[in-house]
């Protein structure tokens, strides 16, 4: 989830300054909390913004008079979730300074327009995402730069409002799945309580069920509707009712069981199947030991439940089993996901969207999500 953004240009008096001010402005209007800053690769620390940059922002009611330029420092880069330079030259310089941060350094327009962030710099498509330097040019050129930056910043706002999903569709690949991060405040609050090692099994179970209810609301957001005529106490009206496929819920045993009741509270008519998998401690690969599904499973919209998308092996295997049994409409719902698990899911099942409450940093050498919440199954059932 994106909580902090750093914009980077050359002198930190024009482009990155305007981007910082515009994102602050829009975030405030949308009541979003984002830490926003800017810096320059060749900035003279303490310089004020250029007069034209200040003027074009004033036209939008934004006062940037207090801004002072600062130069990029390696330690500054570590503090932000997302680093957005203006040109490919800026991006190359940043990658030279901190190559380990490649996963969070993207061109501003590249990121805002949901182009594959992993594209090679030599690819000519990236050149179209440069934002030219207006320094020393006319007020009209500054206005054009402001509008170009503002459009990209609006894309960031839309991205955050959608849930801040880290993994986005690649240009030219409409079939690639999307990862939806459910960023609702209640989900994030309860997830923090779930993570806390002091939370005991009873509270852990209750919280997992509560988060599952809230997440199921997002998972089912695209359910089709149809017109239905009803009689109210005041007369007839045409309302809307769920149409299309019925829902099926398939938890991956055992930890997935903790999410079932939450989904059923929202969709009580859903049928429930079960897939039993365990992860081989040596190979980390999934092994199936149980599978029991509704007889009409292939006709249903299936929501697979697995609290932890770690390596992704268990979820990918379970979805493969479902597809082998004729299921064609599947979504995966989890509490936490690791980048490694998401990568595997999108590679093996690009038609299956993933819904998660958070995307954590990485896996450790034992295949556990870091910082994660420990072993979800053990914490649900009080085992070790």
mmCIF file of N, CA, C and O in Angstrom, residues 198-279:
data_model
loop_
_atom_site.group_PDB
_atom_site.id
_atom_site.type_symbol
_atom_site.label_atom_id
_atom_site.label_comp_id
_atom_site.label_asym_id
_atom_site.label_seq_id
_atom_site.Cartn_x
_atom_site.Cartn_y
_atom_site.Cartn_z
ATOM 1 N N UNK A 198 0.215 -10.409 20.610
ATOM 2 C CA UNK A 198 -0.513 -10.531 21.873
ATOM 3 C C UNK A 198 -1.983 -10.914 21.657
ATOM 4 O O UNK A 198 -2.694 -11.194 22.635
ATOM 5 N N UNK A 199 -2.456 -10.906 20.426
ATOM 6 C CA UNK A 199 -3.843 -11.280 20.144
ATOM 7 C C UNK A 199 -4.000 -12.794 20.273
ATOM 8 O O UNK A 199 -3.346 -13.559 19.559
ATOM 9 N N UNK A 200 -4.866 -13.242 21.184
ATOM 10 C CA UNK A 200 -5.067 -14.667 21.418
ATOM 11 C C UNK A 200 -5.971 -15.313 20.381
ATOM 12 O O UNK A 200 -6.580 -14.629 19.554
ATOM 13 N N UNK A 201 -6.100 -16.658 20.430
ATOM 14 C CA UNK A 201 -6.864 -17.389 19.407
ATOM 15 C C UNK A 201 -8.310 -16.926 19.260
ATOM 16 O O UNK A 201 -8.804 -16.793 18.141
ATOM 17 N N UNK A 202 -9.018 -16.668 20.386
ATOM 18 C CA UNK A 202 -10.420 -16.260 20.263
ATOM 19 C C UNK A 202 -10.536 -14.931 19.530
ATOM 20 O O UNK A 202 -11.327 -14.794 18.587
ATOM 21 N N UNK A 203 -9.791 -13.938 19.980
ATOM 22 C CA UNK A 203 -9.850 -12.629 19.325
ATOM 23 C C UNK A 203 -9.336 -12.714 17.893
ATOM 24 O O UNK A 203 -9.856 -12.036 17.000
ATOM 25 N N UNK A 204 -8.322 -13.546 17.685
ATOM 26 C CA UNK A 204 -7.784 -13.719 16.338
ATOM 27 C C UNK A 204 -8.863 -14.254 15.403
ATOM 28 O O UNK A 204 -9.065 -13.736 14.303
ATOM 29 N N UNK A 205 -9.606 -15.290 15.855
ATOM 30 C CA UNK A 205 -10.682 -15.860 15.039
ATOM 31 C C UNK A 205 -11.758 -14.814 14.745
ATOM 32 O O UNK A 205 -12.243 -14.701 13.608
ATOM 33 N N UNK A 206 -12.153 -14.077 15.788
ATOM 34 C CA UNK A 206 -13.199 -13.071 15.608
ATOM 35 C C UNK A 206 -12.766 -11.998 14.610
ATOM 36 O O UNK A 206 -13.555 -11.575 13.750
ATOM 37 N N UNK A 207 -11.532 -11.555 14.729
ATOM 38 C CA UNK A 207 -11.035 -10.497 13.840
ATOM 39 C C UNK A 207 -10.917 -10.979 12.395
ATOM 40 O O UNK A 207 -11.255 -10.252 11.456
ATOM 41 N N UNK A 208 -10.445 -12.191 12.210
ATOM 42 C CA UNK A 208 -10.348 -12.747 10.855
ATOM 43 C C UNK A 208 -11.731 -12.830 10.222
ATOM 44 O O UNK A 208 -11.918 -12.497 9.042
ATOM 45 N N UNK A 209 -12.726 -13.248 11.017
ATOM 46 C CA UNK A 209 -14.095 -13.319 10.500
ATOM 47 C C UNK A 209 -14.608 -11.929 10.137
ATOM 48 O O UNK A 209 -15.226 -11.740 9.075
ATOM 49 N N UNK A 210 -14.337 -10.931 10.979
ATOM 50 C CA UNK A 210 -14.807 -9.573 10.712
ATOM 51 C C UNK A 210 -14.152 -8.993 9.456
ATOM 52 O O UNK A 210 -14.826 -8.359 8.629
ATOM 53 N N UNK A 211 -12.863 -9.195 9.306
ATOM 54 C CA UNK A 211 -12.179 -8.703 8.111
ATOM 55 C C UNK A 211 -12.699 -9.418 6.869
ATOM 56 O O UNK A 211 -12.846 -8.813 5.800
ATOM 57 N N UNK A 212 -13.015 -10.699 7.007
ATOM 58 C CA UNK A 212 -13.531 -11.461 5.871
ATOM 59 C C UNK A 212 -14.871 -10.908 5.385
ATOM 60 O O UNK A 212 -15.143 -10.867 4.183
ATOM 61 N N UNK A 213 -15.715 -10.469 6.319
ATOM 62 C CA UNK A 213 -16.986 -9.846 5.937
ATOM 63 C C UNK A 213 -16.717 -8.598 5.095
ATOM 64 O O UNK A 213 -17.298 -8.403 4.017
ATOM 65 N N UNK A 214 -15.818 -7.754 5.583
ATOM 66 C CA UNK A 214 -15.537 -6.493 4.902
ATOM 67 C C UNK A 214 -14.891 -6.729 3.537
ATOM 68 O O UNK A 214 -15.194 -6.045 2.556
ATOM 69 N N UNK A 215 -14.000 -7.708 3.464
ATOM 70 C CA UNK A 215 -13.341 -7.990 2.191
ATOM 71 C C UNK A 215 -14.292 -8.623 1.184
ATOM 72 O O UNK A 215 -14.204 -8.361 -0.015
ATOM 73 N N UNK A 216 -15.205 -9.456 1.688
ATOM 74 C CA UNK A 216 -16.176 -10.087 0.786
ATOM 75 C C UNK A 216 -17.027 -9.041 0.079
ATOM 76 O O UNK A 216 -17.444 -9.218 -1.072
ATOM 77 N N UNK A 217 -17.273 -7.928 0.754
ATOM 78 C CA UNK A 217 -18.015 -6.820 0.142
ATOM 79 C C UNK A 217 -17.293 -6.331 -1.109
ATOM 80 O O UNK A 217 -17.918 -6.068 -2.140
ATOM 81 N N UNK A 218 -15.955 -6.222 -1.037
ATOM 82 C CA UNK A 218 -15.176 -5.766 -2.191
ATOM 83 C C UNK A 218 -15.076 -6.850 -3.260
ATOM 84 O O UNK A 218 -15.140 -6.558 -4.456
ATOM 85 N N UNK A 219 -14.918 -8.091 -2.837
ATOM 86 C CA UNK A 219 -14.775 -9.194 -3.794
ATOM 87 C C UNK A 219 -16.020 -9.331 -4.667
ATOM 88 O O UNK A 219 -15.942 -9.681 -5.844
ATOM 89 N N UNK A 220 -17.176 -9.023 -4.091
ATOM 90 C CA UNK A 220 -18.449 -9.200 -4.805
ATOM 91 C C UNK A 220 -18.950 -7.914 -5.449
ATOM 92 O O UNK A 220 -20.088 -7.861 -5.929
ATOM 93 N N UNK A 221 -18.119 -6.890 -5.486
ATOM 94 C CA UNK A 221 -18.541 -5.579 -5.986
ATOM 95 C C UNK A 221 -19.036 -5.638 -7.429
ATOM 96 O O UNK A 221 -19.909 -4.864 -7.829
ATOM 97 N N UNK A 222 -18.478 -6.534 -8.241
ATOM 98 C CA UNK A 222 -18.836 -6.565 -9.666
ATOM 99 C C UNK A 222 -19.923 -7.583 -9.992
ATOM 100 O O UNK A 222 -20.129 -7.945 -11.151
ATOM 101 N N UNK A 223 -20.638 -8.064 -8.991
ATOM 102 C CA UNK A 223 -21.736 -9.002 -9.258
ATOM 103 C C UNK A 223 -22.781 -8.345 -10.165
ATOM 104 O O UNK A 223 -23.152 -7.191 -9.964
ATOM 105 N N UNK A 224 -23.277 -9.069 -11.160
ATOM 106 C CA UNK A 224 -24.286 -8.490 -12.056
ATOM 107 C C UNK A 224 -25.628 -8.321 -11.360
ATOM 108 O O UNK A 224 -25.975 -9.067 -10.440
ATOM 109 N N UNK A 225 -26.375 -7.321 -11.817
ATOM 110 C CA UNK A 225 -27.704 -7.043 -11.266
ATOM 111 C C UNK A 225 -28.756 -7.107 -12.362
ATOM 112 O O UNK A 225 -28.447 -6.953 -13.539
ATOM 113 N N UNK A 226 -29.987 -7.325 -11.955
ATOM 114 C CA UNK A 226 -31.103 -7.293 -12.884
ATOM 115 C C UNK A 226 -32.270 -6.559 -12.243
ATOM 116 O O UNK A 226 -32.363 -6.453 -11.018
ATOM 117 N N UNK A 227 -33.142 -6.016 -13.076
ATOM 118 C CA UNK A 227 -34.319 -5.313 -12.569
ATOM 119 C C UNK A 227 -35.336 -6.305 -12.009
ATOM 120 O O UNK A 227 -35.594 -7.357 -12.604
ATOM 121 N N UNK A 228 -35.892 -5.962 -10.857
ATOM 122 C CA UNK A 228 -36.910 -6.799 -10.210
ATOM 123 C C UNK A 228 -38.027 -5.884 -9.709
ATOM 124 O O UNK A 228 -37.763 -4.867 -9.055
ATOM 125 N N UNK A 229 -39.262 -6.245 -10.042
ATOM 126 C CA UNK A 229 -40.407 -5.448 -9.593
ATOM 127 C C UNK A 229 -40.903 -5.982 -8.262
ATOM 128 O O UNK A 229 -41.121 -7.183 -8.093
ATOM 129 N N UNK A 230 -41.064 -5.077 -7.286
ATOM 130 C CA UNK A 230 -41.554 -5.476 -5.966
ATOM 131 C C UNK A 230 -42.673 -4.530 -5.525
ATOM 132 O O UNK A 230 -42.807 -3.419 -6.043
ATOM 133 N N UNK A 231 -43.449 -5.008 -4.570
ATOM 134 C CA UNK A 231 -44.493 -4.188 -3.959
ATOM 135 C C UNK A 231 -43.998 -3.695 -2.605
ATOM 136 O O UNK A 231 -43.750 -4.498 -1.697
ATOM 137 N N UNK A 232 -43.826 -2.399 -2.466
ATOM 138 C CA UNK A 232 -43.511 -1.817 -1.162
ATOM 139 C C UNK A 232 -44.827 -1.473 -0.465
ATOM 140 O O UNK A 232 -45.890 -1.509 -1.089
ATOM 141 N N UNK A 233 -44.795 -1.134 0.826
ATOM 142 C CA UNK A 233 -46.038 -0.718 1.501
ATOM 143 C C UNK A 233 -46.707 0.484 0.849
ATOM 144 O O UNK A 233 -47.899 0.728 1.048
ATOM 145 N N UNK A 234 -45.933 1.217 0.007
ATOM 146 C CA UNK A 234 -46.473 2.425 -0.622
ATOM 147 C C UNK A 234 -46.797 2.238 -2.098
ATOM 148 O O UNK A 234 -47.286 3.158 -2.744
ATOM 149 N N UNK A 235 -46.474 1.081 -2.646
ATOM 150 C CA UNK A 235 -46.773 0.861 -4.049
ATOM 151 C C UNK A 235 -45.698 0.051 -4.750
ATOM 152 O O UNK A 235 -44.730 -0.420 -4.140
ATOM 153 N N UNK A 236 -45.837 -0.111 -6.069
ATOM 154 C CA UNK A 236 -44.884 -0.895 -6.850
ATOM 155 C C UNK A 236 -43.630 -0.075 -7.147
ATOM 156 O O UNK A 236 -43.660 1.147 -7.252
ATOM 157 N N UNK A 237 -42.525 -0.786 -7.321
ATOM 158 C CA UNK A 237 -41.284 -0.144 -7.754
ATOM 159 C C UNK A 237 -40.399 -1.193 -8.429
ATOM 160 O O UNK A 237 -40.600 -2.401 -8.260
ATOM 161 N N UNK A 238 -39.438 -0.727 -9.195
ATOM 162 C CA UNK A 238 -38.455 -1.608 -9.813
ATOM 163 C C UNK A 238 -37.136 -1.444 -9.075
ATOM 164 O O UNK A 238 -36.553 -0.355 -9.041
ATOM 165 N N UNK A 239 -36.721 -2.522 -8.448
ATOM 166 C CA UNK A 239 -35.454 -2.514 -7.726
ATOM 167 C C UNK A 239 -34.397 -3.299 -8.463
ATOM 168 O O UNK A 239 -34.577 -3.691 -9.623
ATOM 169 N N UNK A 240 -33.280 -3.521 -7.807
ATOM 170 C CA UNK A 240 -32.167 -4.262 -8.400
ATOM 171 C C UNK A 240 -31.854 -5.457 -7.523
ATOM 172 O O UNK A 240 -31.845 -5.379 -6.288
ATOM 173 N N UNK A 241 -31.581 -6.594 -8.158
ATOM 174 C CA UNK A 241 -31.271 -7.822 -7.433
ATOM 175 C C UNK A 241 -30.119 -8.537 -8.124
ATOM 176 O O UNK A 241 -29.883 -8.369 -9.323
ATOM 177 N N UNK A 242 -29.402 -9.345 -7.351
ATOM 178 C CA UNK A 242 -28.263 -10.094 -7.886
ATOM 179 C C UNK A 242 -28.739 -11.043 -8.977
ATOM 180 O O UNK A 242 -29.735 -11.746 -8.831
ATOM 181 N N UNK A 243 -27.996 -11.072 -10.059
ATOM 182 C CA UNK A 243 -28.287 -11.986 -11.171
ATOM 183 C C UNK A 243 -27.018 -12.797 -11.469
ATOM 184 O O UNK A 243 -25.970 -12.588 -10.874
ATOM 185 N N UNK A 244 -27.116 -13.701 -12.424
ATOM 186 C CA UNK A 244 -25.931 -14.436 -12.858
ATOM 187 C C UNK A 244 -25.635 -15.633 -11.977
ATOM 188 O O UNK A 244 -26.507 -16.203 -11.314
ATOM 189 N N UNK A 245 -24.353 -15.997 -11.938
ATOM 190 C CA UNK A 245 -23.919 -17.200 -11.239
ATOM 191 C C UNK A 245 -24.150 -17.115 -9.730
ATOM 192 O O UNK A 245 -24.027 -16.052 -9.130
ATOM 193 N N UNK A 246 -24.461 -18.253 -9.126
ATOM 194 C CA UNK A 246 -24.464 -18.371 -7.680
ATOM 195 C C UNK A 246 -23.013 -18.454 -7.193
ATOM 196 O O UNK A 246 -22.096 -18.723 -7.953
ATOM 197 N N UNK A 247 -22.836 -18.216 -5.905
ATOM 198 C CA UNK A 247 -21.482 -18.155 -5.339
ATOM 199 C C UNK A 247 -21.137 -19.455 -4.631
ATOM 200 O O UNK A 247 -21.979 -20.087 -4.003
ATOM 201 N N UNK A 248 -19.888 -19.836 -4.736
ATOM 202 C CA UNK A 248 -19.335 -20.943 -3.965
ATOM 203 C C UNK A 248 -18.100 -20.459 -3.230
ATOM 204 O O UNK A 248 -17.360 -19.613 -3.730
ATOM 205 N N UNK A 249 -17.887 -20.965 -2.038
ATOM 206 C CA UNK A 249 -16.731 -20.585 -1.220
ATOM 207 C C UNK A 249 -15.888 -21.826 -0.988
ATOM 208 O O UNK A 249 -16.404 -22.864 -0.560
ATOM 209 N N UNK A 250 -14.586 -21.715 -1.271
ATOM 210 C CA UNK A 250 -13.695 -22.871 -1.119
ATOM 211 C C UNK A 250 -12.482 -22.466 -0.289
ATOM 212 O O UNK A 250 -11.538 -21.849 -0.801
ATOM 213 N N UNK A 251 -12.499 -22.772 1.021
ATOM 214 C CA UNK A 251 -11.323 -22.504 1.837
ATOM 215 C C UNK A 251 -10.245 -23.558 1.608
ATOM 216 O O UNK A 251 -10.552 -24.733 1.374
ATOM 217 N N UNK A 252 -9.000 -23.122 1.667
ATOM 218 C CA UNK A 252 -7.880 -24.063 1.651
ATOM 219 C C UNK A 252 -7.597 -24.431 3.103
ATOM 220 O O UNK A 252 -7.301 -23.563 3.933
ATOM 221 N N UNK A 253 -7.726 -25.720 3.412
ATOM 222 C CA UNK A 253 -7.538 -26.174 4.788
ATOM 223 C C UNK A 253 -6.071 -26.035 5.197
ATOM 224 O O UNK A 253 -5.187 -26.187 4.377
ATOM 225 N N UNK A 254 -5.831 -25.673 6.466
ATOM 226 C CA UNK A 254 -6.879 -25.491 7.465
ATOM 227 C C UNK A 254 -7.184 -24.020 7.710
ATOM 228 O O UNK A 254 -8.261 -23.642 8.167
ATOM 229 N N UNK A 255 -6.204 -23.166 7.441
ATOM 230 C CA UNK A 255 -6.323 -21.753 7.818
ATOM 231 C C UNK A 255 -7.478 -21.051 7.110
ATOM 232 O O UNK A 255 -8.089 -20.130 7.648
ATOM 233 N N UNK A 256 -7.829 -21.513 5.904
ATOM 234 C CA UNK A 256 -8.920 -20.890 5.165
ATOM 235 C C UNK A 256 -10.261 -20.995 5.863
ATOM 236 O O UNK A 256 -11.175 -20.201 5.611
ATOM 237 N N UNK A 257 -10.386 -21.975 6.769
ATOM 238 C CA UNK A 257 -11.641 -22.144 7.506
ATOM 239 C C UNK A 257 -11.984 -20.900 8.320
ATOM 240 O O UNK A 257 -13.159 -20.595 8.532
ATOM 241 N N UNK A 258 -10.963 -20.185 8.769
ATOM 242 C CA UNK A 258 -11.213 -19.008 9.591
ATOM 243 C C UNK A 258 -11.916 -17.885 8.859
ATOM 244 O O UNK A 258 -12.465 -16.974 9.491
ATOM 245 N N UNK A 259 -11.926 -17.928 7.526
ATOM 246 C CA UNK A 259 -12.531 -16.864 6.730
ATOM 247 C C UNK A 259 -13.937 -17.217 6.243
ATOM 248 O O UNK A 259 -14.652 -16.357 5.737
ATOM 249 N N UNK A 260 -14.334 -18.475 6.383
ATOM 250 C CA UNK A 260 -15.590 -18.943 5.788
ATOM 251 C C UNK A 260 -16.806 -18.244 6.381
ATOM 252 O O UNK A 260 -17.669 -17.731 5.655
ATOM 253 N N UNK A 261 -16.904 -18.210 7.710
ATOM 254 C CA UNK A 261 -18.112 -17.648 8.328
ATOM 255 C C UNK A 261 -18.300 -16.181 7.982
ATOM 256 O O UNK A 261 -19.434 -15.702 7.846
ATOM 257 N N UNK A 262 -17.210 -15.456 7.837
ATOM 258 C CA UNK A 262 -17.320 -14.053 7.459
ATOM 259 C C UNK A 262 -17.971 -13.885 6.097
ATOM 260 O O UNK A 262 -18.848 -13.025 5.915
ATOM 261 N N UNK A 263 -17.562 -14.703 5.138
ATOM 262 C CA UNK A 263 -18.151 -14.629 3.800
ATOM 263 C C UNK A 263 -19.607 -15.078 3.833
ATOM 264 O O UNK A 263 -20.476 -14.469 3.200
ATOM 265 N N UNK A 264 -19.895 -16.134 4.613
ATOM 266 C CA UNK A 264 -21.266 -16.643 4.685
ATOM 267 C C UNK A 264 -22.208 -15.669 5.374
ATOM 268 O O UNK A 264 -23.413 -15.665 5.099
ATOM 269 N N UNK A 265 -21.681 -14.831 6.258
ATOM 270 C CA UNK A 265 -22.535 -13.796 6.868
ATOM 271 C C UNK A 265 -23.028 -12.820 5.823
ATOM 272 O O UNK A 265 -24.138 -12.296 5.914
ATOM 273 N N UNK A 266 -22.225 -12.597 4.803
ATOM 274 C CA UNK A 266 -22.616 -11.682 3.739
ATOM 275 C C UNK A 266 -23.399 -12.403 2.645
ATOM 276 O O UNK A 266 -24.321 -11.838 2.054
ATOM 277 N N UNK A 267 -23.032 -13.663 2.371
ATOM 278 C CA UNK A 267 -23.684 -14.448 1.306
ATOM 279 C C UNK A 267 -24.122 -15.781 1.905
ATOM 280 O O UNK A 267 -23.495 -16.826 1.695
ATOM 281 N N UNK A 268 -25.206 -15.810 2.670
ATOM 282 C CA UNK A 268 -25.596 -17.019 3.396
ATOM 283 C C UNK A 268 -25.998 -18.179 2.502
ATOM 284 O O UNK A 268 -26.014 -19.332 2.957
ATOM 285 N N UNK A 269 -26.345 -17.892 1.240
ATOM 286 C CA UNK A 269 -26.772 -18.979 0.346
ATOM 287 C C UNK A 269 -25.604 -19.632 -0.389
ATOM 288 O O UNK A 269 -25.806 -20.582 -1.153
ATOM 289 N N UNK A 270 -24.398 -19.144 -0.179
ATOM 290 C CA UNK A 270 -23.241 -19.720 -0.871
ATOM 291 C C UNK A 270 -23.007 -21.160 -0.410
ATOM 292 O O UNK A 270 -23.159 -21.482 0.773
ATOM 293 N N UNK A 271 -22.631 -22.029 -1.353
ATOM 294 C CA UNK A 271 -22.237 -23.394 -0.997
ATOM 295 C C UNK A 271 -20.740 -23.411 -0.687
ATOM 296 O O UNK A 271 -19.974 -22.600 -1.203
ATOM 297 N N UNK A 272 -20.347 -24.360 0.158
ATOM 298 C CA UNK A 272 -18.966 -24.408 0.632
ATOM 299 C C UNK A 272 -18.321 -25.735 0.246
ATOM 300 O O UNK A 272 -18.870 -26.808 0.498
ATOM 301 N N UNK A 273 -17.161 -25.626 -0.387
ATOM 302 C CA UNK A 273 -16.327 -26.799 -0.654
ATOM 303 C C UNK A 273 -15.064 -26.692 0.180
ATOM 304 O O UNK A 273 -14.807 -25.691 0.839
ATOM 305 N N UNK A 274 -14.239 -27.736 0.132
ATOM 306 C CA UNK A 274 -12.991 -27.717 0.894
ATOM 307 C C UNK A 274 -11.880 -28.368 0.074
ATOM 308 O O UNK A 274 -12.105 -29.399 -0.572
ATOM 309 N N UNK A 275 -10.718 -27.769 0.127
ATOM 310 C CA UNK A 275 -9.520 -28.368 -0.471
ATOM 311 C C UNK A 275 -8.453 -28.421 0.612
ATOM 312 O O UNK A 275 -8.134 -27.402 1.235
ATOM 313 N N UNK A 276 -7.938 -29.613 0.853
ATOM 314 C CA UNK A 276 -6.904 -29.788 1.870
ATOM 315 C C UNK A 276 -5.532 -29.865 1.232
ATOM 316 O O UNK A 276 -5.266 -30.730 0.396
ATOM 317 N N UNK A 277 -4.683 -28.953 1.619
ATOM 318 C CA UNK A 277 -3.299 -28.914 1.123
ATOM 319 C C UNK A 277 -2.372 -28.667 2.297
ATOM 320 O O UNK A 277 -2.726 -27.976 3.243
ATOM 321 N N UNK A 278 -1.193 -29.233 2.231
ATOM 322 C CA UNK A 278 -0.156 -28.825 3.174
ATOM 323 C C UNK A 278 1.119 -28.566 2.393
ATOM 324 O O UNK A 278 1.307 -29.084 1.285
ATOM 325 N N UNK A 279 1.969 -27.741 2.969
ATOM 326 C CA UNK A 279 3.201 -27.368 2.304
ATOM 327 C C UNK A 279 4.340 -28.248 2.795
ATOM 328 O O UNK A 279 4.625 -28.304 3.983
#
